[in-house]
Coordinates of C-alpha atoms and ligand atoms in Angstrom, one line a residue:
X1 CA 0.0 0.0 0.0
X2 CA 1.2 3.5 -0.7
X3 CA 2.3 5.4 2.4
X4 CA 1.0 8.8 3.3
X5 CA 4.4 10.2 2.7
X6 CA 4.5 9.1 -1.0
X7 CA 4.4 11.8 -3.6
X8 CA 3.7 9.5 -6.5
X9 CA 1.9 6.2 -6.7
X10 CA 0.9 3.9 -9.5
X11 CA -1.7 1.4 -8.4
X12 CA -2.6 -1.8 -10.2
X13 CA -1.5 -0.6 -13.6
X14 CA -2.1 -2.8 -16.6
X15 CA -1.0 -2.1 -20.2
X16 CA -1.4 -4.6 -23.0
X17 CA 0.0 -4.4 -26.5
X18 CA -2.2 -6.6 -28.7
X19 CA -2.7 -9.7 -26.5
X20 CA 0.5 -9.3 -24.5
X21 CA 0.7 -7.6 -21.2
X22 CA 3.6 -5.2 -20.9
X23 CA 2.5 -4.3 -17.4
X24 CA 0.4 -6.7 -15.4
X25 CA -1.1 -5.2 -12.2
X26 CA 1.9 -3.1 -11.3
X27 CA 2.0 -0.9 -8.2
X28 CA 4.8 1.3 -7.3
X29 CA 5.4 4.4 -5.2
X30 CA 8.0 7.1 -4.8
X31 CA 8.6 9.4 -1.9
X32 CA 10.2 12.9 -1.6
X33 CA 13.9 12.8 -0.7
X34 CA 14.3 9.2 -1.8
X35 CA 15.9 7.6 -4.8
X36 CA 13.6 4.7 -6.0
X37 CA 15.1 2.2 -8.4
X38 CA 13.3 0.3 -11.1
X39 CA 15.2 -2.6 -12.6
X40 CA 14.5 -5.6 -14.7
X41 CA 15.6 -7.3 -17.9
X42 CA 15.0 -5.7 -21.3
X43 CA 11.3 -5.9 -22.2
X44 CA 10.3 -6.1 -18.5
X45 CA 8.1 -3.0 -18.9
X46 CA 10.2 -0.2 -17.3
X47 CA 9.9 2.4 -20.0
X48 CA 6.2 1.6 -20.5
X49 CA 5.7 2.2 -16.8
X50 CA 7.5 5.6 -17.2
X51 CA 5.1 6.4 -20.1
X52 CA 2.1 5.6 -17.9
X53 CA 3.5 7.7 -15.0
X54 CA 4.4 10.7 -17.2
X55 CA 1.1 10.7 -19.2
X56 CA 2.3 9.4 -22.6
X57 CA 0.3 6.2 -22.3
X58 CA -3.1 5.5 -20.8
X59 CA -3.2 2.3 -18.8
X60 CA -6.1 -0.2 -19.5
X61 CA -6.6 -0.5 -15.7
X62 CA -5.2 1.1 -12.7
X63 CA -4.4 4.7 -11.7
X64 CA -1.6 7.2 -11.0
X65 CA -1.8 9.7 -8.2
X66 CA 0.5 12.6 -7.5
X67 CA 0.2 14.3 -4.1
X68 CA -3.1 12.5 -3.6
X69 CA -4.6 13.8 -6.9
X70 CA -5.7 11.2 -9.4
X71 CA -3.8 12.2 -12.5
X72 CA -4.4 9.1 -14.6
X73 CA -6.3 11.1 -17.2
X74 CA -4.1 14.1 -17.3
X75 CA -1.7 14.7 -20.2
X76 CA 2.1 15.1 -19.9
X77 CA 2.0 18.9 -20.0
X78 CA -0.4 19.1 -17.0
X79 CA 1.8 16.6 -15.1
X80 CA 4.9 18.7 -15.9
X81 CA 3.1 21.7 -14.4
X82 CA 2.5 19.6 -11.3
X83 CA 6.3 19.2 -10.9
X84 CA 7.0 16.0 -12.8
X85 CA 9.9 15.8 -15.4
X86 CA 11.5 12.9 -17.2
X87 CA 14.3 11.8 -19.5
X88 CA 14.0 9.3 -22.3
X89 CA 16.0 6.2 -22.9
X90 CA 16.4 7.4 -26.5
X91 CA 18.0 10.8 -26.2
X92 CA 15.7 13.7 -27.1
X93 CA 18.3 16.5 -27.5
X94 CA 18.4 19.1 -30.2
X95 CA 21.5 18.0 -31.9
X96 CA 22.3 21.3 -33.7
X97 CA 21.8 23.4 -30.6
X98 CA 24.5 24.0 -28.0
X99 CA 24.4 22.3 -24.6
X100 CA 23.4 25.6 -23.0
X101 CA 20.6 26.3 -25.6
X102 CA 19.2 22.8 -25.1
X103 CA 18.8 23.7 -21.4
X104 CA 17.4 27.2 -22.3
X105 CA 14.7 25.7 -24.5
X106 CA 13.6 23.6 -21.6
X107 CA 13.9 26.4 -19.1
X108 CA 11.7 28.6 -21.2
X109 CA 8.9 26.1 -20.4
X110 CA 9.5 26.4 -16.7
X111 CA 7.3 28.3 -14.3
X112 CA 10.3 30.5 -13.5
X113 CA 11.0 31.2 -17.2
X114 CA 11.9 34.8 -16.6
X115 CA 15.1 33.5 -15.0
X116 CA 15.6 31.0 -17.8
X117 CA 19.2 32.0 -18.5
X118 CA 20.2 31.9 -14.8
X119 CA 18.4 28.6 -14.3
X120 CA 20.2 27.1 -17.2
X121 CA 23.6 28.3 -15.9
X122 CA 22.9 27.0 -12.4
X123 CA 22.1 23.6 -13.7
X124 CA 25.1 23.5 -16.0
X125 CA 27.3 24.3 -13.0
X126 CA 25.6 21.6 -10.9
X127 CA 26.2 19.1 -13.6
X128 CA 29.8 20.1 -14.1
X129 CA 29.1 21.0 -17.8
X130 CA 30.0 24.7 -17.8
X131 CA 33.0 24.1 -20.0
X132 CA 30.8 22.4 -22.6
X133 CA 28.1 25.1 -22.6
X134 CA 28.9 26.2 -26.2
X135 CA 29.5 22.7 -27.6
X136 CA 26.8 21.4 -30.1
X137 CA 24.9 18.6 -28.5
X138 CA 25.4 16.2 -31.4
X139 CA 29.2 16.4 -30.9
X140 CA 29.0 15.0 -27.3
X141 CA 29.9 11.5 -26.2
X142 CA 26.8 9.6 -25.1
X143 CA 27.6 9.7 -21.4
X144 CA 27.7 13.5 -21.5
X145 CA 24.7 13.8 -23.8
X146 CA 22.7 11.9 -21.2
X147 CA 23.8 14.4 -18.5
X148 CA 22.5 17.2 -20.7
X149 CA 19.2 15.3 -21.0
X150 CA 19.1 15.2 -17.2
X151 CA 19.9 18.9 -17.2
X152 CA 16.9 19.6 -19.4
X153 CA 14.7 17.9 -16.9
X154 CA 16.3 19.7 -13.9
X155 CA 15.8 23.2 -15.2
X156 CA 12.1 22.6 -14.6
X157 CA 12.8 22.3 -10.9
X158 CA 11.0 19.0 -10.6
X159 CA 9.6 17.6 -7.4
X160 CA 9.6 14.2 -9.0
X161 CA 12.2 13.3 -11.6
X162 CA 12.0 10.1 -13.8
X163 CA 15.3 9.0 -15.3
X164 CA 15.3 6.3 -18.0
X165 CA 18.8 4.7 -18.1
X166 CA 20.6 8.0 -17.5
X167 CA 24.0 6.4 -16.9
X168 CA 24.2 4.3 -20.0
X169 CA 27.4 5.3 -21.8
X170 CA 29.0 7.0 -18.8
X171 CA 32.5 5.9 -17.8
X172 CA 33.0 4.8 -14.1
X173 CA 34.2 8.3 -13.1
X174 CA 31.2 10.0 -14.7
X175 CA 28.9 7.4 -13.0
X176 CA 30.4 8.1 -9.6
X177 CA 29.8 11.9 -10.0
X178 CA 26.3 11.1 -11.3
X179 CA 25.6 9.0 -8.2
X180 CA 26.6 12.0 -6.0
X181 CA 24.2 14.2 -8.0
X182 CA 21.3 11.8 -7.5
X183 CA 21.9 11.7 -3.8
X184 CA 22.1 15.5 -3.7
X185 CA 18.8 15.9 -5.6
X186 CA 17.2 13.6 -3.0
X187 CA 19.0 14.7 0.2
X188 CA 19.4 18.4 -0.5
X189 CA 16.5 19.3 -2.7
X190 CA 14.0 16.7 -1.4
X191 CA 13.3 15.5 -4.9
X192 CA 11.6 12.2 -5.5
X193 CA 13.9 10.4 -7.9
X194 CA 12.6 7.4 -9.9
X195 CA 15.6 5.7 -11.6
X196 CA 15.6 3.1 -14.3
X197 CA 19.1 1.8 -14.7
X198 CA 21.1 -1.3 -15.8
X199 CA 24.2 -0.4 -13.9
X200 CA 23.7 -2.6 -10.8
X201 CA 26.4 -1.1 -8.7
X202 CA 24.9 2.4 -9.3
X203 CA 21.4 1.2 -8.4
X204 CA 22.6 -0.7 -5.3
X205 CA 24.7 2.3 -4.1
X206 CA 22.3 5.1 -4.7
X207 CA 18.8 3.8 -4.2
X208 CA 16.8 3.8 -1.0
X209 CA 14.3 1.3 -2.4
X210 CA 14.3 -0.9 -5.5
X211 CA 11.5 -2.4 -7.5
X212 CA 12.2 -5.4 -9.7
X213 CA 10.1 -5.9 -12.8
X214 CA 10.1 -9.1 -14.8
X215 CA 7.7 -9.8 -17.7
X216 CA 5.4 -6.9 -16.7
X217 CA 5.1 -7.9 -13.0
X218 CA 6.8 -6.6 -9.8
X219 CA 8.7 -9.7 -8.6
X220 CA 10.4 -8.0 -5.7
X221 CA 10.6 -4.7 -3.9
X222 CA 12.6 -3.4 -0.9
X223 CA 15.9 -1.9 0.2
X224 CA 18.8 -2.7 -2.2
X225 CA 20.6 -5.0 0.1
X226 CA 17.5 -7.1 0.6
X227 CA 16.5 -7.2 -3.1
X228 CA 20.0 -8.1 -4.1
X229 CA 19.7 -11.4 -2.1
X230 CA 16.2 -12.2 -3.3
X231 CA 16.1 -15.6 -5.1
X232 CA 13.4 -14.6 -7.5
X233 CA 15.5 -11.5 -8.5
X234 CA 18.6 -13.6 -8.9
X235 CA 16.8 -15.9 -11.2
X236 CA 15.0 -13.2 -13.2
X237 CA 17.7 -10.7 -13.5
X238 CA 20.9 -10.5 -11.5
X239 CA 21.9 -14.0 -12.5
X240 CA 22.1 -12.9 -16.1
X241 CA 24.9 -10.5 -15.6
Ligands
ADP301 P1 11.9 -2.1 -20.8 O1 12.0 -0.6 -20.8 O2 11.8 -2.7 -19.4 O3 13.0 -2.7 -21.6 P2 9.5 -1.7 -22.4 O4 8.6 -1.0 -21.5 O5 10.2 -0.9 -23.4 O6 10.6 -2.6 -21.5 O7 8.7 -2.9 -23.1 C1 7.9 -3.8 -22.4 C2 7.2 -4.8 -23.4 O8 6.3 -4.0 -24.2 C3 8.2 -5.4 -24.4 O9 7.8 -6.7 -24.7 C4 8.0 -4.5 -25.6 O10 8.3 -5.2 -26.8 C5 6.6 -4.1 -25.6 N1 6.3 -2.8 -26.1 C6 6.8 -1.6 -25.7 N2 6.3 -0.6 -26.4 C7 5.5 -1.1 -27.3 C8 4.6 -0.6 -28.4 N3 4.6 0.7 -28.6 N4 3.9 -1.4 -29.1 C9 4.0 -2.8 -28.9 N5 4.7 -3.3 -27.9 C10 5.5 -2.5 -27.2
MG302 MG1 13.4 0.7 -21.5

């Protein structure tokens, strides 16, 4: 059951493509100041769940609530105004714009848009990307491009941040810095972070709680050190790598 302290909750969500259930009665919640991990093999339904939570896909059954409001029928723009932002597994940057302009375009959409330039610069500093501000986005290595994608989500000042494989393509040093950023977003800003990620050491280091999806179902959920030892999880997922 969702706790009173949860910001976001998805309850009994089902999504079918044709006859096949990509999500089968999935429930999940995310709390402010916590990093919640969502892991599982390819095709488990992680990105589909993000689409349902962010308003890009209507579930056949179930509901999504934010701050106790039922937002199941609200579109992505409305959810964004409520403080939700996300990144995509497939990068959505403007390749011919600079890093800074990619953030500015997003910042213009923010409620604080009069300060768009300042917001963009603050986020660039926080991400350690100031030296790349004028680089065209399509010239960036994937690991850096993913950070810019995270920056685009951050300029909106989200209360809840959904990250779909943000560390893919990062080298170990970049991943370590990224882990510190995620903790800071949760600990210092009180953001509810929902993290889909394949890098197990990142997930196990940074998350307060982890959900494991397999074939559209939640097969385990709990603190990382508990989930890590769960037999079902080892069989479904961790045993693979
Ligand atoms: P994950 O992100 O965990 O790898 P996805 O959510 O992308 O998994 O996919 C879950 C399942 O749903 C997969 O079997 C995938 O092929 C299927 N799927 C995802 N999107 C669509 C779609 N638009 N149409 C049909 N099937 C889809
Ligand atoms: Mg995915």
